[in-house]
C-alpha positions as semicolon CSV with decimal commas, in nm:
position;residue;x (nm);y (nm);z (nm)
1;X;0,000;0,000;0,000
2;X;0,140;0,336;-0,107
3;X;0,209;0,622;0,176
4;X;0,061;0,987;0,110
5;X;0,206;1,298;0,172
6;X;0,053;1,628;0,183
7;X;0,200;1,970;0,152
8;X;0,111;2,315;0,079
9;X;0,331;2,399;-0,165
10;X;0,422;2,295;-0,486
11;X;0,751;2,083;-0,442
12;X;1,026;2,258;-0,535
13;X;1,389;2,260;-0,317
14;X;1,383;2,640;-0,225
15;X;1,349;2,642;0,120
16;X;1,418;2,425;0,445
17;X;1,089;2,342;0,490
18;X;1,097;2,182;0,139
19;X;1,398;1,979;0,178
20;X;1,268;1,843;0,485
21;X;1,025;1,738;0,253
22;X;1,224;1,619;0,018
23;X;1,427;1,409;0,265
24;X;1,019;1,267;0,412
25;X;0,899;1,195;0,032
26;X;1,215;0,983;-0,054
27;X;1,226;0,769;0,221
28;X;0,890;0,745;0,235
29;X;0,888;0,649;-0,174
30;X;1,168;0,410;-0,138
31;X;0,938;0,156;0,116
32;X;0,624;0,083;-0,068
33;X;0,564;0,411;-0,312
34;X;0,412;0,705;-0,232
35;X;0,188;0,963;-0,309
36;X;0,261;1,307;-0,307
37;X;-0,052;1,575;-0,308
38;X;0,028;1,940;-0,326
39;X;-0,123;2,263;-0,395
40;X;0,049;2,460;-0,624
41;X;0,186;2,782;-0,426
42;X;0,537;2,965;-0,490
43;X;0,591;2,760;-0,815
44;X;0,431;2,620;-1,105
45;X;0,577;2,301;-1,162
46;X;0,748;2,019;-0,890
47;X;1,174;2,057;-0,908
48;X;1,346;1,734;-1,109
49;X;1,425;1,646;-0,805
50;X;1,144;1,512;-0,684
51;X;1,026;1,421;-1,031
52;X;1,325;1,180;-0,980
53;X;1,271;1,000;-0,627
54;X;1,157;0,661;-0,759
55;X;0,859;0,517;-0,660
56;X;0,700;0,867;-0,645
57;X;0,356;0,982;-0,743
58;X;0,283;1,373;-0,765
59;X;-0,062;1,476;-0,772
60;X;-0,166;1,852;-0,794
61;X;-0,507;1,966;-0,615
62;X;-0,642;2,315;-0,726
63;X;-0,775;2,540;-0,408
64;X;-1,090;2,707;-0,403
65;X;-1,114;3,008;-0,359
66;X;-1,387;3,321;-0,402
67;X;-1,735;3,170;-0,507
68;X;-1,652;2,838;-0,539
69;X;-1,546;2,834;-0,117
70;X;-1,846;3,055;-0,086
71;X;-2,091;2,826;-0,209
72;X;-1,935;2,534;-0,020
73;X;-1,924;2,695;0,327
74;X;-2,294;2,864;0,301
């Protein structure tokens, strides 16, 4: 069974939190797979780095915002 990871920002090695990350999603990959879901913030695309960690699936979710939270929350 694959592992999942969640994070709030698109995976890119830019910042410490992110290469914690990293260092999470590869060992994580290398057991059984894993799952990666992130919401594209402070990049557009994940790094060929983690493109790389075998074993790895990355999986963008989209945000809601404005009238699409709106409607949910009312």
């Amino acid at each position: 069974m694959k592992d999942l990871l969640v994070t709030t920002h698109t995976p890119i090695l830019r910042s410490g939190q992110m290469v914690r990350t990293y260092g999470v999603a590869r060992a994580l990959a290398g057991e059984s797979g894993l799952t990666l879901l992130y919401v594209r913030f402070e990049g557009d695309e994940p790094d060929a780095a983690f493109r790389a960690i075998e074993g790895i699936e990355l999986r963008e979710v989209v945000s809601s915002r404005g009238a699409a939270r709106l409607i949910a929350y009312a």
